[in-house]
Amino acid sequence: QVQLVESGGGVVQPGRSLRLSCAASGFTFSSHGMHWVRQAPGKGLEWVAVIWHDGGNEYYADSVKGRFTISRDNSKNTLYLQMNSLRAEDTAVYYCAREEETVAGTDYFGYWGQGTLVTVSS
Amino acid sequence: DIQTTQSPSSLSASVGDRVIITCRTSQNINNYLNWYQQKPGKAPKVLIYGASTLQTGVPSRFSGSGSGTDFTLTISSLQPEDFAVYYCQQTYRTPRWTFGQGTKVEIK
């Protein structure tokens, strides 16, 4: 069965860095685009970043552009999010999600990890 | 970016009620609209994709409709396990996926 397991969250001081990982299993990882989505405490969902199935393209939300880097290692079935220059407003649960493409050309997030909490605080 | 506006932001309903949640986008997105359900402490789960296609395993009391800028999620007969927060998501203007602000469905 499809599994996505995030790790790497924790408490970090403003301005510092953190790297999140998402270990994938139960499917052909290299066939799917992968996303990071975050949710601040008590708030809604915010899309953060995407990386193409082959790592050929990556895109970011304006709120993290220039500070966060998404990457993947298809040989290890693992997705990453390198977060630099962290701010208090980056405090959130971070989810990785697998993109599904439909025959009609639409797409959606079909599988999600359980999330990992990042707290940015001094 | 395309703005997605859900309404209401919250609602109270009883078991057996028909519930309708709407999502309006600032631009025509054809049918590039998905609906997710999120329960406390859990990851979101897709219910509807492509505006009206029911995800495998999702109960048939959930349905989606709409095209262009106006969309609805309908729960035909609310069940106890349906109390949750519901989000719409547009995937038309990628790579800028955006979610609505959410609708919390509470017990009356």
Short mmCIF file of C-alpha atoms in Angstrom, two decimals:
data_model
loop_
_atom_site.label_atom_id
_atom_site.label_comp_id
_atom_site.label_asym_id
_atom_site.label_seq_id
_atom_site.Cartn_x
_atom_site.Cartn_y
_atom_site.Cartn_z
CA GLN A 1 0.00 0.00 0.00
CA VAL A 2 1.06 3.57 -0.59
CA GLN A 3 2.86 5.12 2.36
CA LEU A 4 4.35 8.55 2.84
CA VAL A 5 6.21 9.13 6.09
CA GLU A 6 7.55 12.57 6.96
CA SER A 7 10.36 13.21 9.42
CA GLY A 8 12.73 15.95 10.45
CA GLY A 9 10.39 18.36 12.18
CA GLY A 10 11.16 19.99 15.50
CA VAL A 11 11.78 23.25 17.28
CA VAL A 12 14.21 25.64 15.62
CA GLN A 13 15.23 29.24 16.26
CA PRO A 14 14.35 32.00 13.80
CA GLY A 15 16.94 32.33 11.06
CA ARG A 16 18.11 28.73 11.36
CA SER A 17 17.64 25.83 8.95
CA LEU A 18 15.86 22.49 8.95
CA ARG A 19 15.52 19.67 6.44
CA LEU A 20 12.37 17.60 6.18
CA SER A 21 12.23 14.17 4.57
CA CYS A 22 9.34 12.17 3.17
CA ALA A 23 9.98 8.45 2.70
CA ALA A 24 7.76 6.88 0.07
CA SER A 25 6.87 3.23 -0.36
CA GLY A 26 4.30 1.03 -2.06
CA PHE A 27 4.43 2.72 -5.45
CA THR A 28 6.81 3.79 -8.22
CA PHE A 29 8.09 7.00 -6.67
CA SER A 30 9.78 8.22 -9.85
CA SER A 31 6.44 8.27 -11.69
CA HIS A 32 4.78 10.96 -9.60
CA GLY A 33 5.12 14.65 -8.99
CA MET A 34 5.41 15.36 -5.28
CA HIS A 35 4.30 18.32 -3.19
CA TRP A 36 4.78 19.86 0.22
CA VAL A 37 1.70 21.43 1.84
CA ARG A 38 1.69 23.11 5.24
CA GLN A 39 -0.88 24.00 7.84
CA ALA A 40 -0.24 26.56 10.54
CA PRO A 41 -1.85 25.79 13.91
CA GLY A 42 -5.61 26.27 13.65
CA LYS A 43 -5.35 27.51 10.07
CA GLY A 44 -6.06 26.22 6.59
CA LEU A 45 -3.94 24.42 4.02
CA GLU A 46 -1.18 26.24 2.15
CA TRP A 47 0.58 24.73 -0.85
CA VAL A 48 4.36 25.15 -0.45
CA ALA A 49 6.28 23.51 -3.29
CA VAL A 50 6.21 20.92 -6.07
CA ILE A 51 8.84 18.90 -7.85
CA TRP A 52 8.30 17.07 -11.11
CA HIS A 53 8.54 13.29 -11.16
CA ASP A 54 12.05 13.38 -12.62
CA GLY A 55 13.20 16.36 -10.60
CA GLY A 56 13.31 18.43 -13.77
CA ASN A 57 11.18 21.29 -12.49
CA GLU A 58 10.33 22.76 -9.14
CA TYR A 59 8.05 25.59 -8.11
CA TYR A 60 7.38 27.43 -4.88
CA ALA A 61 4.78 29.53 -3.16
CA ASP A 62 5.79 33.18 -2.99
CA SER A 63 5.91 32.93 0.82
CA VAL A 64 8.87 30.50 0.71
CA LYS A 65 10.58 31.30 -2.59
CA GLY A 66 14.29 31.88 -2.14
CA ARG A 67 14.32 30.27 1.32
CA PHE A 68 13.03 26.73 0.76
CA THR A 69 14.30 24.12 -1.69
CA ILE A 70 12.43 20.99 -2.67
CA SER A 71 14.39 18.02 -3.97
CA ARG A 72 14.08 14.29 -4.40
CA ASP A 73 16.22 11.19 -4.63
CA ASN A 74 14.41 8.67 -6.78
CA SER A 75 16.98 6.00 -5.97
CA LYS A 76 16.05 6.34 -2.29
CA ASN A 77 12.32 6.98 -2.82
CA THR A 78 12.64 10.10 -0.72
CA LEU A 79 11.41 13.68 -1.01
CA TYR A 80 13.08 16.54 0.82
CA LEU A 81 12.37 20.11 1.85
CA GLN A 82 15.35 22.21 2.84
CA MET A 83 14.12 25.17 4.84
CA ASN A 84 16.51 28.08 5.43
CA SER A 85 16.10 31.47 7.10
CA LEU A 86 13.12 30.17 9.03
CA ARG A 87 10.58 32.62 10.41
CA ALA A 88 7.94 32.36 13.10
CA GLU A 89 5.28 32.33 10.38
CA ASP A 90 6.76 29.09 8.99
CA THR A 91 5.49 27.29 12.09
CA ALA A 92 3.18 24.59 10.77
CA VAL A 93 2.56 20.93 10.20
CA TYR A 94 4.24 20.03 6.92
CA TYR A 95 2.69 17.32 4.77
CA CYS A 96 4.11 15.64 1.70
CA ALA A 97 1.56 14.63 -0.91
CA ARG A 98 1.56 12.57 -4.08
CA GLU A 99 0.14 14.13 -7.21
CA GLU A 100 -2.31 12.13 -9.29
CA GLU A 101 -2.93 12.95 -12.94
CA THR A 102 -6.26 11.97 -14.46
CA VAL A 103 -6.97 10.94 -18.03
CA ALA A 104 -9.01 14.12 -18.33
CA GLY A 105 -5.91 16.16 -17.64
CA THR A 106 -6.84 17.35 -14.16
CA ASP A 107 -4.79 16.53 -11.08
CA TYR A 108 -5.24 16.18 -7.36
CA PHE A 109 -3.36 15.10 -4.25
CA GLY A 110 -4.25 11.46 -3.81
CA TYR A 111 -2.03 10.41 -0.92
CA TRP A 112 -0.72 12.40 2.02
CA GLY A 113 1.74 11.69 4.79
CA GLN A 114 0.82 12.08 8.44
CA GLY A 115 2.68 15.37 8.71
CA THR A 116 5.61 16.64 10.74
CA LEU A 117 5.46 19.69 12.99
CA VAL A 118 7.95 22.51 12.58
CA THR A 119 8.00 25.14 15.31
CA VAL A 120 10.07 28.26 14.78
CA SER A 121 10.62 29.97 18.10
CA SER A 122 13.38 31.54 20.13
CA ASP B 1 -2.97 33.84 -8.43
CA ILE B 2 -6.47 32.45 -8.60
CA GLN B 3 -8.45 33.20 -5.47
CA THR B 4 -10.68 30.45 -4.09
CA THR B 5 -13.43 31.51 -1.71
CA GLN B 6 -15.45 28.97 0.22
CA SER B 7 -18.74 29.58 1.95
CA PRO B 8 -19.82 29.29 4.60
CA SER B 9 -16.70 29.26 6.77
CA SER B 10 -18.58 27.10 9.24
CA LEU B 11 -21.98 25.54 9.63
CA SER B 12 -23.93 23.55 12.19
CA ALA B 13 -26.01 20.65 11.01
CA SER B 14 -27.71 17.55 12.32
CA VAL B 15 -27.25 13.94 11.34
CA GLY B 16 -29.38 13.29 8.28
CA ASP B 17 -29.26 16.89 7.03
CA ARG B 18 -28.37 17.82 3.49
CA VAL B 19 -25.27 20.02 3.52
CA ILE B 20 -24.04 22.20 0.68
CA ILE B 21 -20.65 23.92 0.62
CA THR B 22 -19.73 26.31 -2.15
CA CYS B 23 -16.43 27.33 -3.67
CA ARG B 24 -16.03 30.29 -5.99
CA THR B 25 -12.89 31.07 -7.97
CA SER B 26 -11.74 34.44 -9.28
CA GLN B 27 -11.18 33.07 -12.78
CA ASN B 28 -12.64 30.37 -14.96
CA ILE B 29 -10.98 27.09 -14.00
CA ASN B 30 -13.17 24.74 -16.09
CA ASN B 31 -13.43 21.65 -13.87
CA TYR B 32 -9.99 21.80 -12.22
CA LEU B 33 -11.48 21.74 -8.73
CA ASN B 34 -11.01 19.17 -5.98
CA TRP B 35 -12.59 18.70 -2.56
CA TYR B 36 -10.82 17.37 0.55
CA GLN B 37 -11.99 16.36 4.00
CA GLN B 38 -9.79 16.83 7.06
CA LYS B 39 -10.50 15.48 10.51
CA PRO B 40 -8.69 16.79 13.62
CA GLY B 41 -5.08 15.68 13.81
CA LYS B 42 -5.26 13.89 10.46
CA ALA B 43 -4.04 14.57 6.95
CA PRO B 44 -6.56 15.73 4.35
CA LYS B 45 -8.26 13.10 2.23
CA VAL B 46 -9.54 13.66 -1.30
CA LEU B 47 -13.28 13.23 -1.77
CA ILE B 48 -13.96 14.64 -5.24
CA TYR B 49 -11.62 15.47 -8.11
CA GLY B 50 -12.26 17.09 -11.45
CA ALA B 51 -15.21 18.90 -9.85
CA SER B 52 -17.52 15.88 -9.91
CA THR B 53 -15.62 12.56 -9.88
CA LEU B 54 -15.97 10.63 -6.65
CA GLN B 55 -12.68 9.20 -5.38
CA THR B 56 -12.68 5.43 -5.01
CA GLY B 57 -13.95 4.37 -1.62
CA VAL B 58 -15.71 7.64 -0.80
CA PRO B 59 -19.38 7.17 0.13
CA SER B 60 -21.91 8.10 -2.53
CA ARG B 61 -23.60 10.62 -0.22
CA PHE B 62 -20.81 12.98 -1.27
CA SER B 63 -21.15 14.65 -4.64
CA GLY B 64 -19.59 17.57 -6.45
CA SER B 65 -20.84 19.79 -9.21
CA GLY B 66 -20.02 22.97 -11.06
CA SER B 67 -17.76 24.31 -13.74
CA GLY B 68 -16.14 27.62 -14.54
CA THR B 69 -16.10 29.67 -11.35
CA ASP B 70 -18.83 28.18 -9.15
CA PHE B 71 -18.70 24.78 -7.51
CA THR B 72 -20.55 22.89 -4.82
CA LEU B 73 -19.88 19.96 -2.53
CA THR B 74 -23.06 18.26 -1.35
CA ILE B 75 -23.45 15.76 1.45
CA SER B 76 -26.88 14.29 0.87
CA SER B 77 -27.42 12.89 4.36
CA LEU B 78 -24.88 13.97 6.96
CA GLN B 79 -23.41 11.14 9.02
CA PRO B 80 -21.59 11.36 12.38
CA GLU B 81 -18.25 10.63 10.71
CA ASP B 82 -18.70 13.57 8.31
CA PHE B 83 -18.09 16.25 10.93
CA ALA B 84 -14.82 17.69 9.72
CA VAL B 85 -13.29 20.59 7.79
CA TYR B 86 -13.72 20.62 4.03
CA TYR B 87 -11.39 22.37 1.58
CA CYS B 88 -11.67 23.07 -2.11
CA GLN B 89 -8.52 23.25 -4.24
CA GLN B 90 -7.99 24.66 -7.71
CA THR B 91 -5.39 23.01 -9.94
CA TYR B 92 -6.03 25.00 -13.12
CA ARG B 93 -3.38 27.63 -12.71
CA THR B 94 -0.44 25.43 -11.90
CA PRO B 95 2.18 25.57 -10.65
CA ARG B 96 0.19 27.64 -8.17
CA TRP B 97 -2.16 25.18 -6.51
CA THR B 98 -4.43 27.04 -4.09
CA PHE B 99 -6.87 25.94 -1.43
CA GLY B 100 -10.01 27.57 -0.16
CA GLN B 101 -10.01 28.73 3.44
CA GLY B 102 -12.03 25.73 4.61
CA THR B 103 -15.54 25.03 5.89
CA LYS B 104 -15.96 23.52 9.33
CA VAL B 105 -19.00 21.27 9.62
CA GLU B 106 -20.08 20.99 13.26
CA ILE B 107 -22.74 19.08 15.11
CA LYS B 108 -25.93 21.02 15.81
#
